[in-house]
Coordinates of C-alpha atoms in Angstrom, one line a residue:
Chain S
X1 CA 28.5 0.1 21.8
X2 CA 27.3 2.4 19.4
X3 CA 23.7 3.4 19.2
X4 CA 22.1 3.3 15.5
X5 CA 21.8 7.2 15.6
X6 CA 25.5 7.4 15.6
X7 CA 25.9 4.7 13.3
X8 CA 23.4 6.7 10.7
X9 CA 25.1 10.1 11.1
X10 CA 28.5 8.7 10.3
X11 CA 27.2 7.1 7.4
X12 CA 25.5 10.6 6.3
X13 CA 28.6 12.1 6.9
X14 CA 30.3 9.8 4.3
X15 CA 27.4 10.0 1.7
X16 CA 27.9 14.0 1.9
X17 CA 31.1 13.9 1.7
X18 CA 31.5 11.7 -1.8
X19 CA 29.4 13.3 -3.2
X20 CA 31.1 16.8 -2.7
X21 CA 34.6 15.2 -3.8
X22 CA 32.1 14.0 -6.8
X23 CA 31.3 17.8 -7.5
X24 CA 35.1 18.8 -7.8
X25 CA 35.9 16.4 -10.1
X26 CA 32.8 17.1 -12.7
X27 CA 32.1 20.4 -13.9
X28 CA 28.1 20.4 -14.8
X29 CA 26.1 20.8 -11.1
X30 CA 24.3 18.3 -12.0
X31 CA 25.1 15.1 -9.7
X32 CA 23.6 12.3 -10.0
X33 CA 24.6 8.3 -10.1
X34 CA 22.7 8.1 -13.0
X35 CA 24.0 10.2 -15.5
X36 CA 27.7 10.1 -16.8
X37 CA 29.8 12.6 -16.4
X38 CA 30.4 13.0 -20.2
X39 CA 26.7 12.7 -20.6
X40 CA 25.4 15.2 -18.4
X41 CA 28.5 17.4 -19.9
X42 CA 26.6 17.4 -23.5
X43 CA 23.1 17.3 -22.2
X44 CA 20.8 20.3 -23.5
X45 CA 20.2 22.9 -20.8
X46 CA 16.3 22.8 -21.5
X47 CA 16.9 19.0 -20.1
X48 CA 17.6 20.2 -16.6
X49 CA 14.2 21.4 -14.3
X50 CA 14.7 23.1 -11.0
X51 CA 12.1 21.6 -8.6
X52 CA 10.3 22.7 -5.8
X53 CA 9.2 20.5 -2.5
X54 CA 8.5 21.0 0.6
X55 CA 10.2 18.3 2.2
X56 CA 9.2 17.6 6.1
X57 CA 8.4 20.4 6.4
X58 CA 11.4 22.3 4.6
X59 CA 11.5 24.2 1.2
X60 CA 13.7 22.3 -1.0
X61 CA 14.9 23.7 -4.2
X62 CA 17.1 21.2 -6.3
X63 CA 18.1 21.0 -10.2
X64 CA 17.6 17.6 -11.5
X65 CA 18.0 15.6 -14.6
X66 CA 14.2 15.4 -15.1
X67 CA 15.1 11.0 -15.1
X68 CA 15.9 11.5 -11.8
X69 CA 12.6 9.7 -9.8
X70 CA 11.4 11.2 -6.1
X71 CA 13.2 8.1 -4.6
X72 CA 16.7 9.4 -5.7
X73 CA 15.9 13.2 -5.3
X74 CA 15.8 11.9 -2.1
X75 CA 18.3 10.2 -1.1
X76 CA 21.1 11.2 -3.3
X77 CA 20.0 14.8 -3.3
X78 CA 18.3 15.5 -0.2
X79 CA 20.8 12.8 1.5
X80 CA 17.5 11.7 3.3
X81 CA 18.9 8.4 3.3
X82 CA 16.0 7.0 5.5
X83 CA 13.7 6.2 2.4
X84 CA 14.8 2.8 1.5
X85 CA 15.4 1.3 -2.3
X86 CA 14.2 -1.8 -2.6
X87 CA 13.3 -3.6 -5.9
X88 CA 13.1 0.7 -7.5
X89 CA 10.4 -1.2 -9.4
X90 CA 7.0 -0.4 -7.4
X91 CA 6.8 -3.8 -5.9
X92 CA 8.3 -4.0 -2.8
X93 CA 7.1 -0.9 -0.9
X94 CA 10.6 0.0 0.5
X95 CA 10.7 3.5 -1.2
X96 CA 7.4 4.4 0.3
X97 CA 6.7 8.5 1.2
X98 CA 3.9 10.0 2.4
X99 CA 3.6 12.8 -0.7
X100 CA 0.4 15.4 -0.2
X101 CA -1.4 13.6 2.6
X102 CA -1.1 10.0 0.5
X103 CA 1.1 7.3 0.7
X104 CA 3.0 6.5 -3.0
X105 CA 6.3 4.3 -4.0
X106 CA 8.7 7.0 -4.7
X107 CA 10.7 5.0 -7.2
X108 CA 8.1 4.8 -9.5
X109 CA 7.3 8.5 -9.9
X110 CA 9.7 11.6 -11.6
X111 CA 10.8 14.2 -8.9
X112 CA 9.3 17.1 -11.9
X113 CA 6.1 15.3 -11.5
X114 CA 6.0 16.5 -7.9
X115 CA 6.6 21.2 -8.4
X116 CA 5.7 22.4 -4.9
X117 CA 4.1 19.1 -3.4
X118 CA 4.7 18.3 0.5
X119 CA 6.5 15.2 1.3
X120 CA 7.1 13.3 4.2
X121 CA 10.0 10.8 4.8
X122 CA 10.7 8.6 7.9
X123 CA 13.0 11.4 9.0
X124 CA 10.0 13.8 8.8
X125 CA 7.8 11.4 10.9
X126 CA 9.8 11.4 14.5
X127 CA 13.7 11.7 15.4
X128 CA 15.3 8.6 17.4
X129 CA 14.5 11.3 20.6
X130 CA 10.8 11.8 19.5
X131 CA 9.7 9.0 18.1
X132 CA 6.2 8.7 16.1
X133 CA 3.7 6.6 17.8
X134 CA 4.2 4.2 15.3
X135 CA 8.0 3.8 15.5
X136 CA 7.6 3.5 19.1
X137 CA 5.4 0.5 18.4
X138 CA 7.4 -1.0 15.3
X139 CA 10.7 -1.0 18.2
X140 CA 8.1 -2.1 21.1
X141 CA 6.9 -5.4 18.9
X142 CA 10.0 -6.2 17.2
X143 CA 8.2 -5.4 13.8
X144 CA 11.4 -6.0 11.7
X145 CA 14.4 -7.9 11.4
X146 CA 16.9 -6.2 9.3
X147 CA 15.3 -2.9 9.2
X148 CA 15.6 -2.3 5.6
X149 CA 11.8 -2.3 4.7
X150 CA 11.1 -0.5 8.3
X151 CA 10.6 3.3 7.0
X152 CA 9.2 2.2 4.3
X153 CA 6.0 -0.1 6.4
X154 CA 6.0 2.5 8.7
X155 CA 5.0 5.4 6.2
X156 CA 2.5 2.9 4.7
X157 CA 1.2 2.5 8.0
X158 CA 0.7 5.8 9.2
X159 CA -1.1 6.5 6.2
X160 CA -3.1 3.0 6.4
X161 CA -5.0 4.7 9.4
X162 CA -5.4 7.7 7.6
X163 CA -7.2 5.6 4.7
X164 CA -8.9 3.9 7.0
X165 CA -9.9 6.9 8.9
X166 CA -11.0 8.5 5.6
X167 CA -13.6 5.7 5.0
X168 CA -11.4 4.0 2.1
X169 CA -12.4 0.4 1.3
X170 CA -10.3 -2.0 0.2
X171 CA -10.1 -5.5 -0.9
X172 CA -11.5 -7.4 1.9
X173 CA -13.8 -5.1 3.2
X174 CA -17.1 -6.5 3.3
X175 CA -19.2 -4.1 2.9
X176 CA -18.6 -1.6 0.0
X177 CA -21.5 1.2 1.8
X178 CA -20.5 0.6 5.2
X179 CA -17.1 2.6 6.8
X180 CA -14.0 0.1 6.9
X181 CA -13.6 -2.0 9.9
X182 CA -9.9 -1.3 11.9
X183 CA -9.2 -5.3 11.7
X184 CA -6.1 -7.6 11.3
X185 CA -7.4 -8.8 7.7
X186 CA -7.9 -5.1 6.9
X187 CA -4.6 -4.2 7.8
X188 CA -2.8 -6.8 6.3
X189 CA -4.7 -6.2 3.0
X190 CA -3.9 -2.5 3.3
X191 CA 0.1 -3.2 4.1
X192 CA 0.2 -5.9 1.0
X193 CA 2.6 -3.2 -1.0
X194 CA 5.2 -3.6 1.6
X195 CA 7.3 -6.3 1.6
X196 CA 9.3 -7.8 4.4
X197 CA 12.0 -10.6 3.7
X198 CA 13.0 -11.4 7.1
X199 CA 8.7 -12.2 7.7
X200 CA 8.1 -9.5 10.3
X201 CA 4.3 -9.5 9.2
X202 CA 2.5 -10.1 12.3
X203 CA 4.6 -8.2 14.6
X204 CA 4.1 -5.6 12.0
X205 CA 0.5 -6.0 12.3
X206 CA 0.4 -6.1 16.1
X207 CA 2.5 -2.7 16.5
X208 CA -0.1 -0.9 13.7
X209 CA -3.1 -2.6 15.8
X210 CA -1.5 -1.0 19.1
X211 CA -1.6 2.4 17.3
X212 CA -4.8 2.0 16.3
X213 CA -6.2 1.2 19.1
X214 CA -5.3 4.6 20.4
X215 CA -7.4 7.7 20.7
X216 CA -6.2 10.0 18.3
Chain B
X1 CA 16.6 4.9 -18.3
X2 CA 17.2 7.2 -21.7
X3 CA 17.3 10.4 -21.7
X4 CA 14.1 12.4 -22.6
X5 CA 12.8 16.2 -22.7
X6 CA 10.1 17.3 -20.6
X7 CA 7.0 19.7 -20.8
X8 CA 3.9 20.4 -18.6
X9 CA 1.3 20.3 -20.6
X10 CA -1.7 23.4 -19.8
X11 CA -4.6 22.1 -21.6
X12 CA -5.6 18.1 -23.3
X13 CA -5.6 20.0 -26.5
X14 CA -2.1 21.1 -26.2
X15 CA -0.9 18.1 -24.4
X16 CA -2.8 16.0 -27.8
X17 CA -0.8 18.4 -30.3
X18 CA 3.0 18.3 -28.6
X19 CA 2.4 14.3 -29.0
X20 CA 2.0 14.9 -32.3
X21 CA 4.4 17.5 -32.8
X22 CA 7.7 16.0 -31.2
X23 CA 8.4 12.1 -32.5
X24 CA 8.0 9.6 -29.6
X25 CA 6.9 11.3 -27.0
X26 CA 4.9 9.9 -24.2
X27 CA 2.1 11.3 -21.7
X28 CA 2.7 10.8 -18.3
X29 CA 0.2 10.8 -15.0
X30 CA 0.8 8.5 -12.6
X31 CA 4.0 6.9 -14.1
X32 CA 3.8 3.2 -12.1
X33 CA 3.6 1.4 -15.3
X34 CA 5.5 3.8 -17.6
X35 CA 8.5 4.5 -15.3
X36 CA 8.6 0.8 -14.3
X37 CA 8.9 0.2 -18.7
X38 CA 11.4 3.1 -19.2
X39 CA 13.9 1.7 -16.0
X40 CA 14.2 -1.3 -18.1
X41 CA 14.2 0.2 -21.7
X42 CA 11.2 -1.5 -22.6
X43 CA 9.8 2.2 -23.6
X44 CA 12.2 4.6 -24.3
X45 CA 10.1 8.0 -25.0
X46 CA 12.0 10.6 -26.2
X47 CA 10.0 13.3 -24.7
X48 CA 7.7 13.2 -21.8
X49 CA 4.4 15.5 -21.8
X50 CA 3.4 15.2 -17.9
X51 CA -0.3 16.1 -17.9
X52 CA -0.8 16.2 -14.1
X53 CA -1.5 19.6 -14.2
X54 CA -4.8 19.2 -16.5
X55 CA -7.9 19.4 -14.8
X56 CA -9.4 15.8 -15.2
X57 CA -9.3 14.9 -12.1
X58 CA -13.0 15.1 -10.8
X59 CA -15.8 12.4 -11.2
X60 CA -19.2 14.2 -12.2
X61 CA -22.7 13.5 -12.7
X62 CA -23.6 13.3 -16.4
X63 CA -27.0 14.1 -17.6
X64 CA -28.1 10.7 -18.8
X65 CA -27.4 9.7 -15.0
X66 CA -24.3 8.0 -15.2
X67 CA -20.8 9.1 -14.5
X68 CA -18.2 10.8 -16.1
X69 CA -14.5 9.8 -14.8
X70 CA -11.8 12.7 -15.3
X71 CA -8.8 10.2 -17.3
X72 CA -6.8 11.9 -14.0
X73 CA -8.7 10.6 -10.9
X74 CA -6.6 8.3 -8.9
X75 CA -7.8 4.6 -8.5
X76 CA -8.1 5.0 -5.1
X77 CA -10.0 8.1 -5.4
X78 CA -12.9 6.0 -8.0
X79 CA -12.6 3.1 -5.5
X80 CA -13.9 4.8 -2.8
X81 CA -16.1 7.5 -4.4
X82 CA -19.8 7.2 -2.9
X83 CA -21.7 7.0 -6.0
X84 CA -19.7 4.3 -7.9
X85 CA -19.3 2.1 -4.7
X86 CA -23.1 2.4 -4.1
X87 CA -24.3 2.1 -8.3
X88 CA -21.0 0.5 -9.9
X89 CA -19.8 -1.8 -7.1
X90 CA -18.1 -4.4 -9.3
X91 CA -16.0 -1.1 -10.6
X92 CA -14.4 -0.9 -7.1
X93 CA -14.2 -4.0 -6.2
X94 CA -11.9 -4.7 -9.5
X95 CA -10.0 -1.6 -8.5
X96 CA -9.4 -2.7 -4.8
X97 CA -8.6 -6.1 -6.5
X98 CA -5.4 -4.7 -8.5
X99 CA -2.1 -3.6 -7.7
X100 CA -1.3 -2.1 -3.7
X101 CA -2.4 1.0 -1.8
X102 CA 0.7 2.5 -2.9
X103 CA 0.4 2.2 -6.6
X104 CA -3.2 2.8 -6.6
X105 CA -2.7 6.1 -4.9
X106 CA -0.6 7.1 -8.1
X107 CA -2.7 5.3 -11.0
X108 CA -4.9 7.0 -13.1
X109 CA -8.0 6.3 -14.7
X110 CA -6.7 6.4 -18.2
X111 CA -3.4 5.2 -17.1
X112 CA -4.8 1.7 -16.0
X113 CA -6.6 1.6 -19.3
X114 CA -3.7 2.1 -20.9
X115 CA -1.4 -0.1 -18.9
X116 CA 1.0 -3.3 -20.7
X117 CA 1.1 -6.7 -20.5
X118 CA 3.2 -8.1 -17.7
X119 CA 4.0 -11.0 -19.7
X120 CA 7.5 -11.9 -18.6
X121 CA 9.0 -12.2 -22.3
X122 CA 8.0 -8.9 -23.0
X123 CA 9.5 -7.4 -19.7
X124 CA 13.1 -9.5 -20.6
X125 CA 14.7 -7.1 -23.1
X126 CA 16.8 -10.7 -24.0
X127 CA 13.7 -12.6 -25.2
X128 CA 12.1 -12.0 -28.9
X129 CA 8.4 -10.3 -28.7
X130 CA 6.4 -9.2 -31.3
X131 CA 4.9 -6.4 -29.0
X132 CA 8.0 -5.0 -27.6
X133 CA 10.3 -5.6 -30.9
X134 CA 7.5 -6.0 -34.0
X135 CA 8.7 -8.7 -36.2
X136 CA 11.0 -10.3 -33.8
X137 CA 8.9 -13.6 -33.0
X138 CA 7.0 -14.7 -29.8
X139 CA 9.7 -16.4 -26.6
X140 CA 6.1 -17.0 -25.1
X141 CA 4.7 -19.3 -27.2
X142 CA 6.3 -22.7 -26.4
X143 CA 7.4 -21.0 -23.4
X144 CA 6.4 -20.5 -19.8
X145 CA 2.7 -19.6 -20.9
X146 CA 0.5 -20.5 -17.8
X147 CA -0.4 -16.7 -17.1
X148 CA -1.1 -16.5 -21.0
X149 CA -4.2 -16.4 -23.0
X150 CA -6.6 -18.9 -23.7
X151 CA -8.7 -16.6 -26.2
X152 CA -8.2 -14.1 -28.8
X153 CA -4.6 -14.7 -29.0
X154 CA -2.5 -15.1 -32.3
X155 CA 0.5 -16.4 -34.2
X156 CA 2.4 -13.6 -32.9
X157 CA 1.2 -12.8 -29.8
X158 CA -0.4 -14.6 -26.4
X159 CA -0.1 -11.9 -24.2
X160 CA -3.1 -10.7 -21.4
X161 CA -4.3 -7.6 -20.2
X162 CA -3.0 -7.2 -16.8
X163 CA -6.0 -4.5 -15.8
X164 CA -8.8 -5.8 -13.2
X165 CA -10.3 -2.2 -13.9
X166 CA -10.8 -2.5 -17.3
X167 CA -12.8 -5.5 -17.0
X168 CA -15.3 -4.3 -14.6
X169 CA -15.8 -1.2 -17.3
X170 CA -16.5 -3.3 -20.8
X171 CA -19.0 -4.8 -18.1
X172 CA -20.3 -1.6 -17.4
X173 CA -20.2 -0.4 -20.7
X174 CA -18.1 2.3 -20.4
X175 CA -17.1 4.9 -23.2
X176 CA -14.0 6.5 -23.6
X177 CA -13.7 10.1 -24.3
X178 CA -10.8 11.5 -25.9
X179 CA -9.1 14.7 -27.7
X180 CA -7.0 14.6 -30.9
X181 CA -4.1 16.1 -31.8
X182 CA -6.3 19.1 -33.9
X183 CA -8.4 19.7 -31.2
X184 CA -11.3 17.0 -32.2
X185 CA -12.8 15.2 -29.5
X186 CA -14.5 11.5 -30.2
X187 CA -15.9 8.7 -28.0
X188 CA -15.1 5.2 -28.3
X189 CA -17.6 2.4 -26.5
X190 CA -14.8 0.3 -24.8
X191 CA -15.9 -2.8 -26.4
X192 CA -14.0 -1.0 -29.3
X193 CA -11.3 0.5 -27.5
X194 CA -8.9 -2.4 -27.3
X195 CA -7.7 -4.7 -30.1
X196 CA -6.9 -8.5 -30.3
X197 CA -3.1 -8.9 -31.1
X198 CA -3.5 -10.3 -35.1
X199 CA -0.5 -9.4 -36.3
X200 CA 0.1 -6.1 -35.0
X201 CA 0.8 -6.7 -31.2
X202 CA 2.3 -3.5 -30.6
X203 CA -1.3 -1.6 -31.4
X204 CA -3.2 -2.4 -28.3
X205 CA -5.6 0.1 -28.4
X206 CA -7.6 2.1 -31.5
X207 CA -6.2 5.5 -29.9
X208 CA -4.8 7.3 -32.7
X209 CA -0.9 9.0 -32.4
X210 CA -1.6 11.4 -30.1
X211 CA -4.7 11.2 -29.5
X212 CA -5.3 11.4 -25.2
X213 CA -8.1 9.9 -23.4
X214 CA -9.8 13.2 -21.2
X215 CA -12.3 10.8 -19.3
X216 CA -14.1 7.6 -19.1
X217 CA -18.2 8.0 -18.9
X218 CA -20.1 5.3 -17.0
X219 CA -24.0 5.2 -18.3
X220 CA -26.1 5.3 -15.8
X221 CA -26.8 2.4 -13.2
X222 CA -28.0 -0.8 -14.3
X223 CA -28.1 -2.3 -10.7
X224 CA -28.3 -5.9 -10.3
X225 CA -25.6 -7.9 -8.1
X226 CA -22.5 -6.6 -9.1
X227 CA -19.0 -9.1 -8.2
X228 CA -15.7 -8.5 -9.3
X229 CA -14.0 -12.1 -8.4
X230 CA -10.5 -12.5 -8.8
X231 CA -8.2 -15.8 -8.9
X232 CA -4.3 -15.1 -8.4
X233 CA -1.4 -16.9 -6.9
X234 CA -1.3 -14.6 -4.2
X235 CA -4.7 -13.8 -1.7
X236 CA -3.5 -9.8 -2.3
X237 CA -1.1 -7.5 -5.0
X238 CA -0.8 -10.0 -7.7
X239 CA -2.2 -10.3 -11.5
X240 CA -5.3 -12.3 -12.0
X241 CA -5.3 -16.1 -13.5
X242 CA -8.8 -15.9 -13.8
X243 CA -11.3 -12.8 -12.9
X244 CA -14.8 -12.2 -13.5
X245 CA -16.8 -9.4 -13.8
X246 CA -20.4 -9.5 -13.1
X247 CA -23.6 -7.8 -13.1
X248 CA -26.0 -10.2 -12.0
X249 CA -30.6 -9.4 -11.9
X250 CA -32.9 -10.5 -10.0
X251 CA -34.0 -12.8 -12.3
X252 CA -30.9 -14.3 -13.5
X253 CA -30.2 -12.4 -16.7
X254 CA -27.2 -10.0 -16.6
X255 CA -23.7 -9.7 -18.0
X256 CA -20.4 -10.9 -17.4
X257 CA -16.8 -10.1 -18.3
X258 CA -13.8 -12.9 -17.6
X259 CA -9.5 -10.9 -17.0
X260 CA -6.8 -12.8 -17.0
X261 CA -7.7 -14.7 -20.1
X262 CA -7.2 -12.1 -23.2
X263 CA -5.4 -9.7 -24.9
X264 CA -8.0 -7.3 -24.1
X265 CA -11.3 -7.5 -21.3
X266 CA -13.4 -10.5 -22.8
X267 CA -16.7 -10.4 -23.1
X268 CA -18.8 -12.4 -25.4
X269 CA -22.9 -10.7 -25.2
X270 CA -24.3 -13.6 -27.1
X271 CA -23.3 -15.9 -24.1
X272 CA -24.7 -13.4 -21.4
X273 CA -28.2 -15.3 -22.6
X274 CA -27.4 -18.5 -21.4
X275 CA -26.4 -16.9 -17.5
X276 CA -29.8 -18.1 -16.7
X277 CA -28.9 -21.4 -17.1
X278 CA -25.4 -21.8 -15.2
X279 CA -22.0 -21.2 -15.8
X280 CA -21.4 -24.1 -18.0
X281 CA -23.6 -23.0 -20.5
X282 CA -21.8 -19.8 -20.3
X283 CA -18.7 -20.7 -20.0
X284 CA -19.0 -22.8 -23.2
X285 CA -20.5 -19.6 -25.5
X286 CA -17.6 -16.7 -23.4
X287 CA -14.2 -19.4 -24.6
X288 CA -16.3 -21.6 -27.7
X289 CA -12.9 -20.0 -29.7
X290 CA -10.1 -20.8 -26.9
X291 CA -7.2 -21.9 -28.0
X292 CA -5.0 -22.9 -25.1
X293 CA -1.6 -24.0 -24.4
X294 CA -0.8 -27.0 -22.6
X295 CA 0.5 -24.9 -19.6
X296 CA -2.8 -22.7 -19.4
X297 CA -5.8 -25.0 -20.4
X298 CA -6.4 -25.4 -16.1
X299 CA -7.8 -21.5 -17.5
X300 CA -10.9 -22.9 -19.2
X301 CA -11.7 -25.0 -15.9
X302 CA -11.0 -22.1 -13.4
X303 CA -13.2 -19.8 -15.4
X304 CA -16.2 -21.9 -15.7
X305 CA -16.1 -22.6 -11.8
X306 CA -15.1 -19.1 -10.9
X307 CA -17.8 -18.0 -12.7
X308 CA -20.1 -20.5 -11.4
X309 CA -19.0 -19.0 -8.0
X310 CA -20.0 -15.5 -9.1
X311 CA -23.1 -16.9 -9.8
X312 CA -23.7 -18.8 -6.7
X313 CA -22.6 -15.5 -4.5
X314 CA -25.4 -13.5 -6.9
X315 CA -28.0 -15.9 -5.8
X316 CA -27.5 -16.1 -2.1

């Protein structure tokens, strides 16, 4: 049987490779699912921005349609396939990065909006050989089902514990001039952005507990 | 999502003046609402004037003892500051109370002021709306209107205010501070910031074109009990029915704001003289005006006995 691994780098290979055949076929550089050929043909130059990131680690430089949010730089640019879209609304928590230290949904925000900003995906957090503490737990509590929202809770959750860490309150934290407690309300509060349709919520909760629990 | 131009603005001042200067253009900071408007060309700016780069992004000390709230700090950022969680709790317990870790990572200060009505015939491009498409007529009256208004509402328009932020600040008082497009800077108390629909549903606010909100001032600490209670279909990361804002003395008095039920934060000061004497007695003076529809009217109810709650909590 195949592993996942091999199953993800065949599927990269194929994303790669349309999109080169798509580059022969138009003339502007600019590729991108969202723009028309003939569009994108006619478009001013002043409307296309060259961007910056340092992307898990990496310098990145890409030229975008300035329309084109973090989520698709991403994926369609980047091929970092890994970061999920979900709803590409803000409300499901699919598309979730770890940009500058903090967690954000990456649909909801402009690449441009980002010049020279660190980001970190699910493929910058640990590789199937090296996993992330919290990707080991995730697999080790069966926290998923389908696996579509998985990169996306796991982000969020590494950065939960940073918050948490950091002294952030939140909604069910009781008291507003004491430090956060590290409790299974807390966390579920915390992880309310990321939405999982196959109901992997308290395995989720028990593989970020396990991680907690740790000594950093 | 339409096509737009794009500039990074240096300075509010020059940020104020390109809005002026290039026809619908749009500031963007942390872009969850606006991005969220333009994927569904609700908003279609025609130029974008990110303003990231300006440096309002730091909560200070004023000299009156308050605080003054750069428009860029992040909601998380005000949430957990020391100062307003220790003077201004029911400030972060309204911002804790809205939207997910996620989004409040990304929203602004000025950009949750600022936010839209979630009503879902403005979001459905299919429906009429006097706020999306002036002049077209209201899908939401005789419609699905439980989130709706009870109070303030119009002919034209039902819609709420979706912000549990702005609530706790026209309880605090808050003033917005602000730069025009020719360099002019004014302050507006929030109690005149927003506007009730009328007929004009598409004005929300009394921001003039161009003009861009550089920081919202807090004046200094009133203390009391401060609650931020909020009633929603879901215990986290859904809009309020019902909330209320509350800054509760010793001795009863205090003041108290009610989301969910408006076009705008509602707060009613002449009824902040009956707190003394319970919630119904407040209740009855905050929504003497309300109008409701047959689908919201459980509003009036769950306000009076969510506030009553808010009371009961400031007691014990």
């Amino acid at each position: 049987m195949k592993s996942p691994s091999d199953f993800e780098l065949s599927r990269r290979k194929l994303l790669a490779g349309s999109a080169a055949s798509i580059a022969l076929t138009a003339a502007p550089s600019i590729v991108n699912a969202q723009v028309p050929a003939v569009e994108a043909a006619v478009a001013d130059v002043s409307a296309v921005w060259k961007v910056s990131l340092t992307v898990n680690g990496a310098a990145r430089g890409l030229t975008l349609d300035p329309r084109t949010t973090l989520l698709d730089a991403l994926r369609e640019h980047l091929h970092l396939t890994g970061t999920k879209k979900g709803c590409d609304h803000g409300q499901c928590g699919a598309c979730t990065v770890i940009v500058g230290g903090r967690r954000i949904n990456s649909c909801m925000t402009l690449a441009v909006m980002h010049e020279g900003e660190r980001i970190t995906t699910i493929e910058g957090l640990g590789t199937p050989e090296n996993m992330h503490p919290m990707q080991a737990a995730f697999v080790k509590h069966d926290g998923y089902q389908c696996g579509y929202c998985t990169p996306g809770q796991i982000c969020s959750a590494v950065a939960v514990l940073d918050e948490i860490k950091a002294g952030i309150p939140s909604h069910v934290t009781t008291d507003l001039k004491a430090p956060p407690q590290l409790s299974n309300p807390e966390l579920r509060e915390r992880m309310s952005g990321n939405i999982c349709r196959c109901g992997a919520y308290s395995n989720i909760a028990e593989a970020i507990s396990e991680v907690a629990g740790r000594p950093a | 999502m339409r096509s737009f131009t794009y500039e990074r603005a240096r300075t509010p001042a020059e940020a104020a003046a390109s809005a002026m200067r290039k026809p619908d253009a749009k500031f963007i900071a942390g872009g969850t609402n606006l991005l969220d408007l333009m994927k569904l060309e609700i908003e279609t700016p025609a130029h974008l004037i990110d303003v990231n780069g300006l440096a309002l992004d730091k909560i200070e000390s004023t000299q009156e003892g308050g605080l003054r709230i750069g428009a860029l700090v992040r909601n998380t950022d005000l949430a957990a500051d020391a100062r307003v969680r220790r003077d201004y709790g029911v400030l972060s317990r309204a911002l804790l109370a809205g939207a997910s870790g996620q989004l409040r990572n990304m929203a602004t200060t000025a950009g949750n002021l600022l936010q839209r009505t979630r009503c879902p015939y403005f979001y459905d491009t299919n429906q009429s709306c006097n706020k999306r498409k002036p002049g077209s007529g209201c899908a939401a009256i005789g419609g699905f209107s439980r989130q709706h208004a009870v109070v303030g509402a119009s002919e034209a328009c039902i819609a709420t205010h979706p912000s549990d932020m702005a609530v706790a600040m026209r309880a605090l008082d808050a003033t917005v501070e602000t730069v025009q497009p020719d360099g002019a800077t004014r302050t507006i108390p929030i109690a005149e910031f927003y506007r009730l629909p009328g007929d004009t549903p598409h004005i929300e606010t009394t921001l003039m074109p161009g003009e861009l909100i550089t920081a919202v001032t807090l004046p200094k600490p009133v203390g009391g009990k401060q609650i931020y209670r909020k009633v929603r279909d879901r215990a986290s990361y859904a809009f309020a029915l019902v909330s209320v804002a509350a800054i509760v003395q010793r001795d009863g008095t205090g003041r108290v704001a009610l989301g969910g039920v408006a076009h705008k934060p509602w707060r009613v000061e002449a009824a902040e003289t009956q707190m003394p004497r319970g919630a119904k007695a407040v209740a009855a003076q905050l929504l003497a005006d309300a109008r409701p529809t047959r689908e919201n009217a459980f509003k009036l109810a769950l306000a009076e006995r969510t506030l009553g709650a808010v009371l009961a909590e400031a007691k014990g």
